[in-house]
Amino acid sequence: MCGIVAYLGNKPAFPILINGLKRLEYRGYDSAGVALLEDGNLTIYKKQGKVQQLENLTNGHTFDSTVGIGHTRWATHGEPSDRNAHPHFSSNRRLAIIHNGIIENYGALKTELQEEGYTFESDTDTEVFITFIEDIQKTLGVSLEEAVRVALTKVVGAYAIVIMSQDDPGKLIAARKGSPLVIGLGKGEYYVASDATPIIEFTNEVVYLNDEEIAIITREGFEIVNTKDIPQKPYIHTLDLKLEAIEKGGYEHFMLKEIFEQPRSIADCMRGRINAAEGRLMLGGIRNYSSALTNAQRIVIIACGTSWHAGLVAEYLFEDICRIPIEVEYASEFRYRNPVIREGDIVIAISQSGETADTLAAIELAKSKGAIVFGVVNTVGSSISRATHEGAYLHAGPEIGVASTKAFTAQLTVLTMIALSVAQQKGTISDV
Ligand code: GLU
């Protein structure tokens, strides 16, 4: 799942989109593209390769469009190519979409649409998705947002999407399920992105969309409904992110910068949580369920990748000082088997991004069986932080390097603090 950036406001959209796509380059991608409105016509520029190649393609042209959508793709359906790059037009070329994720039932939808006479230019699930929306709009004679809503009740899979229309030039429709999307609130202008990095130089007021929510954005304002058409109250977060924190700060690579940030990120992680005078740990996010944690008969840790390795270290620590049996599970295994989880069992879910899809699904499974789930997450307001009962943030700052460094050491720091406070309450150790 790759990068999304979109803009609707009063400034030229193109430089904002290109700059945003460059900020999202850290995620890795195979192609890039933008859609704009030029003289009332929806126009797409897209190219396999780097954002720089997309910029070269437009040959220094300055576009007036004050609305636009941009994408960096990591191919899942169809090879990386200009043709498969996003945005994609619908069949009548009046709608354009950018999409992160996978539409699992795209094959059946494509066959149905082909039987109705639609043809496709790409091999992607995404083009099927936008053509399906066009078809619903035509068949039901409904507004764009209603057609999107109906389509979302029929697709299976994961998505973060932004759609623009030639017939609705002052509107963006954004929706998500299983793939993050954040809306930045400017003054009479709106940004949409797959994470906050393209937004923070413009505004620190953001709204994180929840799964199965649709945002209808115009220059006058925005509203959110869910896929059942029930209006949702947006919760506005104020981001505490500085631009320097997502730039390289003189280092050759983000990973190098993040390695050197560790003394500070570990200190940030412990800040305000240790009362040295009284020898106490205070984890504000773990309060209501702390006795359940202390009295746990066993704890299951679920995570993926580096976070799973942090879980393996935590296993030694918890068993040693808390005397509680620990099982560390790979979230992708846990979610697809039939794990034994009983009412009141304790689960700790670890994720840097807070968006790890398998970990999120494993959390929902554990919760459905009655488990109490704690999150150890870096990204404030992320899906996992919202899906868990309680938890402790890492406060390590954004980690751009794909090989985790400072988030890993911060995870160990938080897990150590949790283990120490449980051990202290249980009396299995005397002093911290
Ligand atoms: N499934 C879509 C494609 O293959 C989106 C991939 C992505 O998340 O970048 O084009």
Short mmCIF file of C-alpha atoms and ligand atoms in Angstrom, two decimals:
data_model
loop_
_atom_site.label_atom_id
_atom_site.label_comp_id
_atom_site.label_asym_id
_atom_site.label_seq_id
_atom_site.Cartn_x
_atom_site.Cartn_y
_atom_site.Cartn_z
CA MET A 1 0.00 0.00 0.00
CA CYS A 2 1.60 3.19 -1.11
CA GLY A 3 1.16 6.93 -1.08
CA ILE A 4 -1.84 9.20 -1.46
CA VAL A 5 -1.97 12.97 -1.52
CA ALA A 6 -4.85 15.19 -2.59
CA TYR A 7 -5.65 18.90 -2.43
CA LEU A 8 -8.73 21.10 -2.78
CA GLY A 9 -8.41 24.82 -2.10
CA ASN A 10 -7.31 28.09 -3.63
CA LYS A 11 -3.63 27.43 -4.44
CA PRO A 12 -2.30 25.60 -7.50
CA ALA A 13 -2.58 21.91 -6.64
CA PHE A 14 0.23 20.54 -8.79
CA PRO A 15 3.26 21.70 -6.73
CA ILE A 16 1.51 20.61 -3.53
CA LEU A 17 0.89 17.15 -4.99
CA ILE A 18 4.45 16.75 -6.30
CA ASN A 19 5.95 17.93 -3.03
CA GLY A 20 3.61 15.59 -1.10
CA LEU A 21 4.49 12.63 -3.30
CA LYS A 22 8.19 13.33 -2.68
CA ARG A 23 7.54 13.32 1.06
CA LEU A 24 5.89 9.92 0.64
CA GLU A 25 8.81 8.49 -1.36
CA TYR A 26 10.22 6.89 1.79
CA ARG A 27 7.50 4.25 1.51
CA GLY A 28 8.95 2.86 -1.74
CA TYR A 29 6.89 2.74 -4.96
CA ASP A 30 7.08 1.84 -8.63
CA SER A 31 5.18 4.63 -10.36
CA ALA A 32 3.59 8.00 -9.72
CA GLY A 33 0.79 10.12 -11.11
CA VAL A 34 -1.55 13.05 -10.65
CA ALA A 35 -5.01 14.07 -11.87
CA LEU A 36 -5.93 17.74 -12.31
CA LEU A 37 -8.70 19.81 -13.81
CA GLU A 38 -7.50 21.76 -16.81
CA ASP A 39 -10.00 24.10 -18.49
CA GLY A 40 -12.77 22.04 -16.93
CA ASN A 41 -11.33 18.75 -18.21
CA LEU A 42 -10.06 15.97 -16.00
CA THR A 43 -6.46 15.30 -17.01
CA ILE A 44 -4.08 12.59 -15.82
CA TYR A 45 -0.27 12.56 -15.92
CA LYS A 46 1.37 9.33 -14.78
CA LYS A 47 4.65 7.56 -15.22
CA GLN A 48 6.44 4.44 -14.12
CA GLY A 49 9.51 5.30 -12.04
CA LYS A 50 10.28 8.17 -9.71
CA VAL A 51 8.24 11.28 -8.94
CA GLN A 52 11.06 13.19 -10.65
CA GLN A 53 10.20 11.39 -13.90
CA LEU A 54 6.58 12.45 -13.50
CA GLU A 55 7.77 16.01 -13.07
CA ASN A 56 9.95 15.70 -16.18
CA LEU A 57 6.93 14.45 -18.10
CA THR A 58 5.04 17.64 -17.37
CA ASN A 59 8.03 19.58 -18.66
CA GLY A 60 7.96 22.51 -16.25
CA HIS A 61 4.34 23.26 -17.13
CA THR A 62 2.53 25.23 -14.44
CA PHE A 63 -1.01 24.11 -13.96
CA ASP A 64 -3.76 26.36 -12.65
CA SER A 65 -5.93 23.61 -11.20
CA THR A 66 -6.70 24.23 -7.53
CA VAL A 67 -7.88 20.67 -7.06
CA GLY A 68 -5.96 17.46 -7.67
CA ILE A 69 -5.08 13.95 -6.56
CA GLY A 70 -1.66 12.26 -6.56
CA HIS A 71 -0.44 8.73 -5.98
CA THR A 72 2.65 6.61 -5.69
CA ARG A 73 1.86 2.99 -6.53
CA TRP A 74 3.22 -0.30 -5.26
CA ALA A 75 1.75 -2.72 -7.76
CA THR A 76 -0.47 -5.53 -6.57
CA HIS A 77 -2.65 -6.04 -9.68
CA GLY A 78 -0.79 -5.70 -12.94
CA GLU A 79 2.91 -5.04 -13.51
CA PRO A 80 4.46 -1.66 -12.74
CA SER A 81 3.91 0.36 -15.93
CA ASP A 82 2.64 3.74 -17.13
CA ARG A 83 -0.68 2.13 -18.01
CA ASN A 84 -1.22 0.58 -14.58
CA ALA A 85 -0.04 3.64 -12.63
CA HIS A 86 -2.66 5.69 -10.77
CA PRO A 87 -4.80 7.82 -11.08
CA HIS A 88 -7.25 5.80 -13.15
CA PHE A 89 -10.13 7.16 -15.16
CA SER A 90 -13.55 5.58 -15.11
CA SER A 91 -14.85 4.41 -18.47
CA ASN A 92 -16.34 7.78 -19.50
CA ARG A 93 -13.18 9.58 -18.29
CA ARG A 94 -15.24 11.90 -16.08
CA LEU A 95 -14.10 10.33 -12.77
CA ALA A 96 -10.56 9.73 -11.54
CA ILE A 97 -9.40 7.65 -8.58
CA ILE A 98 -6.27 6.99 -6.56
CA HIS A 99 -6.29 3.87 -4.42
CA ASN A 100 -4.10 2.16 -1.87
CA GLY A 101 -4.95 -1.44 -1.18
CA ILE A 102 -6.59 -4.38 -2.86
CA ILE A 103 -10.14 -5.02 -4.06
CA GLU A 104 -10.46 -8.75 -3.49
CA ASN A 105 -13.64 -9.27 -5.54
CA TYR A 106 -12.45 -7.20 -8.50
CA GLY A 107 -12.41 -10.27 -10.80
CA ALA A 108 -16.16 -10.90 -10.43
CA LEU A 109 -16.94 -7.19 -10.72
CA LYS A 110 -14.80 -6.88 -13.84
CA THR A 111 -16.59 -9.80 -15.53
CA GLU A 112 -20.00 -8.27 -14.73
CA LEU A 113 -18.92 -4.88 -16.08
CA GLN A 114 -17.40 -6.44 -19.22
CA GLU A 115 -20.69 -8.24 -19.83
CA GLU A 116 -22.37 -4.84 -19.72
CA GLY A 117 -19.94 -3.65 -22.41
CA TYR A 118 -17.28 -1.81 -20.37
CA THR A 119 -13.66 -2.12 -21.47
CA PHE A 120 -10.53 -1.52 -19.40
CA GLU A 121 -7.22 0.14 -20.14
CA SER A 122 -5.22 -1.32 -17.24
CA ASP A 123 -4.88 -4.61 -15.36
CA THR A 124 -5.67 -3.04 -12.00
CA ASP A 125 -8.40 -3.71 -9.48
CA THR A 126 -8.55 0.08 -9.09
CA GLU A 127 -9.85 0.80 -12.58
CA VAL A 128 -12.58 -1.80 -12.02
CA PHE A 129 -13.51 -0.03 -8.79
CA ILE A 130 -13.94 3.42 -10.41
CA THR A 131 -15.82 1.99 -13.39
CA PHE A 132 -18.12 0.19 -10.95
CA ILE A 133 -18.82 3.57 -9.32
CA GLU A 134 -19.55 5.15 -12.71
CA ASP A 135 -21.94 2.30 -13.49
CA ILE A 136 -23.79 2.70 -10.17
CA GLN A 137 -24.07 6.45 -10.73
CA LYS A 138 -25.58 5.85 -14.19
CA THR A 139 -27.89 3.01 -13.18
CA LEU A 140 -29.25 4.57 -9.99
CA GLY A 141 -29.05 8.19 -11.12
CA VAL A 142 -27.53 9.21 -7.78
CA SER A 143 -24.90 11.72 -6.64
CA LEU A 144 -21.22 10.83 -6.76
CA GLU A 145 -20.99 10.41 -2.99
CA GLU A 146 -24.02 8.10 -2.96
CA ALA A 147 -22.58 6.02 -5.81
CA VAL A 148 -19.28 5.73 -3.90
CA ARG A 149 -21.15 4.70 -0.75
CA VAL A 150 -23.16 2.03 -2.56
CA ALA A 151 -20.00 0.73 -4.27
CA LEU A 152 -18.23 0.45 -0.93
CA THR A 153 -21.00 -1.76 0.45
CA LYS A 154 -20.32 -4.16 -2.42
CA VAL A 155 -16.54 -4.34 -2.57
CA VAL A 156 -14.48 -6.73 -0.48
CA GLY A 157 -10.96 -5.80 0.47
CA ALA A 158 -8.85 -2.97 1.77
CA TYR A 159 -8.79 0.53 0.44
CA ALA A 160 -7.90 4.14 0.95
CA ILE A 161 -9.30 6.08 -1.99
CA VAL A 162 -9.70 9.63 -3.18
CA ILE A 163 -11.99 10.40 -6.13
CA MET A 164 -12.49 13.55 -8.16
CA SER A 165 -15.03 14.26 -10.88
CA GLN A 166 -15.19 16.51 -13.93
CA ASP A 167 -18.88 17.06 -13.20
CA ASP A 168 -18.28 17.96 -9.54
CA PRO A 169 -15.12 20.07 -9.88
CA GLY A 170 -15.21 21.47 -6.34
CA LYS A 171 -15.44 18.16 -4.56
CA LEU A 172 -13.19 15.35 -3.36
CA ILE A 173 -14.54 12.08 -2.00
CA ALA A 174 -12.23 10.13 0.30
CA ALA A 175 -12.87 6.80 2.01
CA ARG A 176 -10.97 4.10 3.81
CA LYS A 177 -11.09 0.56 5.07
CA GLY A 178 -7.98 -1.16 6.33
CA SER A 179 -5.61 1.46 4.87
CA PRO A 180 -4.98 4.79 6.58
CA LEU A 181 -6.20 8.18 5.37
CA VAL A 182 -5.91 11.55 7.06
CA ILE A 183 -7.55 14.87 6.17
CA GLY A 184 -5.65 18.10 6.84
CA LEU A 185 -7.78 21.14 7.58
CA GLY A 186 -6.47 24.41 6.19
CA LYS A 187 -8.27 27.74 5.79
CA GLY A 188 -10.78 27.12 3.02
CA GLU A 189 -8.53 24.35 1.78
CA TYR A 190 -8.20 20.65 2.47
CA TYR A 191 -5.45 18.08 2.14
CA VAL A 192 -5.89 14.32 2.09
CA ALA A 193 -2.99 11.92 2.50
CA SER A 194 -2.09 8.38 3.47
CA ASP A 195 -0.08 9.75 6.40
CA ALA A 196 0.52 13.19 7.84
CA THR A 197 3.96 13.79 6.25
CA PRO A 198 2.69 15.69 3.17
CA ILE A 199 0.32 17.75 5.33
CA ILE A 200 2.26 19.03 8.31
CA GLU A 201 3.97 21.92 6.53
CA PHE A 202 0.50 23.36 5.83
CA THR A 203 -1.59 22.58 8.90
CA ASN A 204 -1.44 20.64 12.15
CA GLU A 205 -5.21 20.17 12.38
CA VAL A 206 -6.17 16.76 11.06
CA VAL A 207 -8.99 14.27 11.08
CA TYR A 208 -8.18 10.56 10.81
CA LEU A 209 -10.84 8.71 8.87
CA ASN A 210 -12.04 5.49 10.46
CA ASP A 211 -12.73 2.28 8.60
CA GLU A 212 -15.82 2.41 6.39
CA GLU A 213 -16.06 6.19 6.61
CA ILE A 214 -16.51 8.46 3.61
CA ALA A 215 -15.50 12.14 3.64
CA ILE A 216 -17.22 14.52 1.25
CA ILE A 217 -14.96 17.53 0.94
CA THR A 218 -15.73 20.88 -0.71
CA ARG A 219 -14.03 24.27 -0.31
CA GLU A 220 -16.86 25.27 2.04
CA GLY A 221 -16.37 22.37 4.43
CA PHE A 222 -16.49 18.63 4.80
CA GLU A 223 -18.79 16.00 6.19
CA ILE A 224 -18.27 12.37 7.09
CA VAL A 225 -20.77 9.55 6.74
CA ASN A 226 -20.22 5.84 7.18
CA THR A 227 -21.05 3.25 4.57
CA LYS A 228 -24.46 2.79 6.22
CA ASP A 229 -25.09 6.49 5.45
CA ILE A 230 -25.02 7.54 9.11
CA PRO A 231 -23.35 10.94 9.65
CA GLN A 232 -20.18 10.73 11.77
CA LYS A 233 -18.81 13.44 14.02
CA PRO A 234 -15.22 14.21 13.00
CA TYR A 235 -12.66 14.32 15.78
CA ILE A 236 -10.02 16.98 15.11
CA HIS A 237 -6.50 16.06 16.28
CA THR A 238 -3.78 18.64 16.69
CA LEU A 239 -0.54 17.12 15.46
CA ASP A 240 2.58 17.70 17.44
CA LEU A 241 4.88 16.99 14.50
CA LYS A 242 7.59 19.35 13.32
CA LEU A 243 8.71 19.47 9.71
CA GLU A 244 12.34 18.89 10.78
CA ALA A 245 11.22 15.59 12.28
CA ILE A 246 10.39 14.20 8.84
CA GLU A 247 13.36 15.69 7.00
CA LYS A 248 16.86 14.23 6.93
CA GLY A 249 18.48 16.93 9.08
CA GLY A 250 21.88 16.72 7.38
CA TYR A 251 22.18 12.93 7.48
CA GLU A 252 22.67 10.99 4.28
CA HIS A 253 19.81 8.63 5.04
CA PHE A 254 16.74 8.68 7.26
CA MET A 255 17.88 5.43 8.86
CA LEU A 256 21.19 6.96 9.91
CA LYS A 257 19.38 9.99 11.33
CA GLU A 258 17.05 7.72 13.25
CA ILE A 259 19.89 5.61 14.65
CA PHE A 260 21.46 8.78 16.06
CA GLU A 261 18.12 9.96 17.40
CA GLN A 262 17.87 7.01 19.78
CA PRO A 263 19.17 8.67 22.95
CA ARG A 264 16.50 11.33 22.49
CA SER A 265 13.72 8.97 21.38
CA ILE A 266 14.32 6.69 24.37
CA ALA A 267 14.33 9.70 26.70
CA ASP A 268 11.10 10.96 25.07
CA CYS A 269 9.60 7.54 25.54
CA MET A 270 10.38 7.55 29.28
CA ARG A 271 9.61 11.24 29.82
CA GLY A 272 6.99 11.82 32.51
CA ARG A 273 6.61 8.12 33.14
CA ILE A 274 9.23 7.59 35.83
CA ASN A 275 8.99 8.96 39.33
CA ALA A 276 12.55 8.36 40.45
CA ALA A 277 12.00 9.77 43.96
CA GLU A 278 9.30 7.24 44.75
CA GLY A 279 10.66 4.47 42.54
CA ARG A 280 7.39 4.30 40.61
CA LEU A 281 6.42 3.99 36.98
CA MET A 282 3.37 5.80 35.75
CA LEU A 283 1.96 4.69 32.41
CA GLY A 284 -1.01 7.01 32.01
CA GLY A 285 -2.44 5.01 29.12
CA ILE A 286 -2.63 1.83 31.19
CA ARG A 287 -4.86 2.58 34.10
CA ASN A 288 -8.36 1.13 33.84
CA TYR A 289 -7.20 -2.37 33.03
CA SER A 290 -3.96 -2.41 35.01
CA SER A 291 -5.22 -4.94 37.58
CA ALA A 292 -6.30 -7.29 34.75
CA LEU A 293 -2.75 -7.03 33.43
CA THR A 294 -1.18 -7.65 36.84
CA ASN A 295 -3.40 -10.65 37.52
CA ALA A 296 -3.10 -12.17 34.04
CA GLN A 297 -2.68 -15.94 33.96
CA ARG A 298 -0.98 -15.61 30.59
CA ILE A 299 -0.28 -12.86 28.06
CA VAL A 300 -0.34 -13.23 24.29
CA ILE A 301 1.81 -10.77 22.34
CA ILE A 302 0.82 -10.24 18.70
CA ALA A 303 2.92 -8.36 16.17
CA CYS A 304 4.67 -8.56 12.81
CA GLY A 305 8.27 -8.07 11.66
CA THR A 306 10.47 -5.94 13.89
CA SER A 307 7.65 -5.49 16.40
CA TRP A 308 7.43 -9.27 16.68
CA HIS A 309 11.13 -9.34 17.56
CA ALA A 310 10.48 -6.75 20.27
CA GLY A 311 7.79 -9.15 21.51
CA LEU A 312 10.34 -11.98 21.72
CA VAL A 313 12.55 -9.85 23.97
CA ALA A 314 9.51 -8.92 26.06
CA GLU A 315 8.73 -12.62 26.54
CA TYR A 316 12.04 -13.15 28.39
CA LEU A 317 11.49 -10.03 30.42
CA PHE A 318 7.88 -10.66 31.48
CA GLU A 319 8.52 -14.30 32.32
CA ASP A 320 11.64 -13.41 34.27
CA ILE A 321 10.39 -10.55 36.37
CA CYS A 322 6.58 -10.91 36.30
CA ARG A 323 6.41 -14.72 36.38
CA ILE A 324 3.57 -14.64 33.81
CA PRO A 325 3.65 -17.13 30.91
CA ILE A 326 3.94 -15.33 27.58
CA GLU A 327 3.19 -16.47 24.05
CA VAL A 328 4.48 -14.37 21.17
CA GLU A 329 2.44 -14.83 18.01
CA TYR A 330 2.94 -13.65 14.46
CA ALA A 331 -0.26 -11.65 13.81
CA SER A 332 -0.66 -13.04 10.29
CA GLU A 333 -0.63 -16.63 11.70
CA PHE A 334 -2.80 -15.82 14.68
CA ARG A 335 -5.56 -14.23 12.61
CA TYR A 336 -5.90 -17.13 10.18
CA ARG A 337 -5.93 -20.01 12.66
CA ASN A 338 -8.33 -20.67 15.49
CA PRO A 339 -6.34 -19.45 18.51
CA VAL A 340 -7.41 -20.28 22.05
CA ILE A 341 -8.33 -16.94 23.61
CA ARG A 342 -10.64 -16.82 26.59
CA GLU A 343 -12.75 -14.06 28.11
CA GLY A 344 -10.46 -11.70 30.03
CA ASP A 345 -7.21 -12.97 28.45
CA ILE A 346 -4.60 -10.30 27.99
CA VAL A 347 -3.21 -9.47 24.57
CA ILE A 348 -0.46 -6.94 23.85
CA ALA A 349 -0.32 -5.74 20.24
CA ILE A 350 2.87 -4.05 19.04
CA SER A 351 3.17 -1.91 15.89
CA GLN A 352 5.30 1.07 14.90
CA SER A 353 2.84 2.52 12.39
CA GLY A 354 -0.29 1.44 14.21
CA GLU A 355 -1.65 0.44 10.81
CA THR A 356 -0.23 -3.09 10.38
CA ALA A 357 -3.20 -4.78 8.73
CA ASP A 358 -2.57 -8.30 10.12
CA THR A 359 -2.06 -6.99 13.65
CA LEU A 360 -5.26 -4.97 13.41
CA ALA A 361 -7.20 -8.03 12.23
CA ALA A 362 -5.65 -10.13 15.04
CA ILE A 363 -6.75 -7.48 17.57
CA GLU A 364 -10.33 -7.62 16.31
CA LEU A 365 -10.26 -11.41 16.52
CA ALA A 366 -8.91 -11.35 20.09
CA LYS A 367 -11.50 -8.75 21.11
CA SER A 368 -14.31 -10.81 19.60
CA LYS A 369 -13.24 -13.65 21.93
CA GLY A 370 -13.34 -11.36 24.97
CA ALA A 371 -9.64 -10.47 25.33
CA ILE A 372 -8.45 -7.20 26.82
CA VAL A 373 -6.03 -5.69 24.32
CA PHE A 374 -3.19 -3.28 25.07
CA GLY A 375 -1.41 -1.43 22.28
CA VAL A 376 2.26 -0.49 22.07
CA VAL A 377 2.20 1.87 19.11
CA ASN A 378 4.22 4.80 17.81
CA THR A 379 1.73 6.69 15.65
CA VAL A 380 -0.69 8.71 17.69
CA GLY A 381 -4.31 8.38 16.59
CA SER A 382 -3.50 5.38 14.35
CA SER A 383 -5.96 2.54 13.76
CA ILE A 384 -4.36 0.19 16.31
CA SER A 385 -4.22 2.87 18.98
CA ARG A 386 -7.95 3.34 18.49
CA ALA A 387 -8.81 -0.36 18.27
CA THR A 388 -7.13 -1.34 21.57
CA HIS A 389 -8.63 -0.96 25.05
CA GLU A 390 -5.60 0.82 26.47
CA GLY A 391 -1.96 1.25 25.64
CA ALA A 392 1.26 3.18 25.78
CA TYR A 393 2.64 5.24 22.91
CA LEU A 394 6.32 5.04 21.99
CA HIS A 395 6.69 8.81 21.44
CA ALA A 396 9.71 8.00 19.24
CA GLY A 397 8.71 10.43 16.47
CA PRO A 398 8.09 9.38 12.87
CA GLU A 399 10.25 6.54 11.67
CA ILE A 400 10.92 6.87 7.96
CA GLY A 401 13.68 4.23 7.56
CA VAL A 402 12.10 0.96 6.51
CA ALA A 403 14.48 -1.08 8.67
CA SER A 404 13.27 -0.12 12.13
CA THR A 405 15.80 1.28 14.58
CA LYS A 406 14.54 3.91 17.02
CA ALA A 407 11.01 2.48 17.05
CA PHE A 408 12.44 -0.92 18.02
CA THR A 409 14.43 0.47 20.94
CA ALA A 410 11.43 2.55 22.00
CA GLN A 411 9.24 -0.57 21.88
CA LEU A 412 11.72 -2.34 24.16
CA THR A 413 11.69 0.68 26.46
CA VAL A 414 7.88 0.73 26.72
CA LEU A 415 7.63 -3.04 27.14
CA THR A 416 10.29 -2.90 29.86
CA MET A 417 8.36 -0.17 31.66
CA ILE A 418 5.14 -2.20 31.43
CA ALA A 419 6.89 -5.33 32.72
CA LEU A 420 8.52 -3.43 35.58
CA SER A 421 5.27 -1.85 36.67
CA VAL A 422 3.43 -5.21 36.56
CA ALA A 423 6.24 -6.86 38.51
CA GLN A 424 6.17 -4.09 41.06
CA GLN A 425 2.42 -4.42 41.56
CA LYS A 426 2.64 -8.19 41.77
CA GLY A 427 5.52 -7.96 44.20
CA THR A 428 7.71 -10.24 42.09
CA ILE A 429 10.40 -7.59 42.31
CA SER A 430 10.86 -5.19 45.21
CA ASP A 431 12.19 -1.93 43.79
CA VAL A 432 12.32 -0.40 40.35
N1 GLU B 1 -4.16 -2.55 -6.05
C1 GLU B 1 -3.78 -1.33 -6.65
C2 GLU B 1 -2.88 -1.56 -7.85
O1 GLU B 1 -2.32 -2.59 -8.03
C3 GLU B 1 -3.15 -0.35 -5.67
C4 GLU B 1 -1.76 -0.72 -5.21
C5 GLU B 1 -1.20 0.26 -4.14
O2 GLU B 1 -1.65 0.16 -2.97
O3 GLU B 1 -0.32 1.08 -4.47
O4 GLU B 1 -2.76 -0.71 -8.66
#
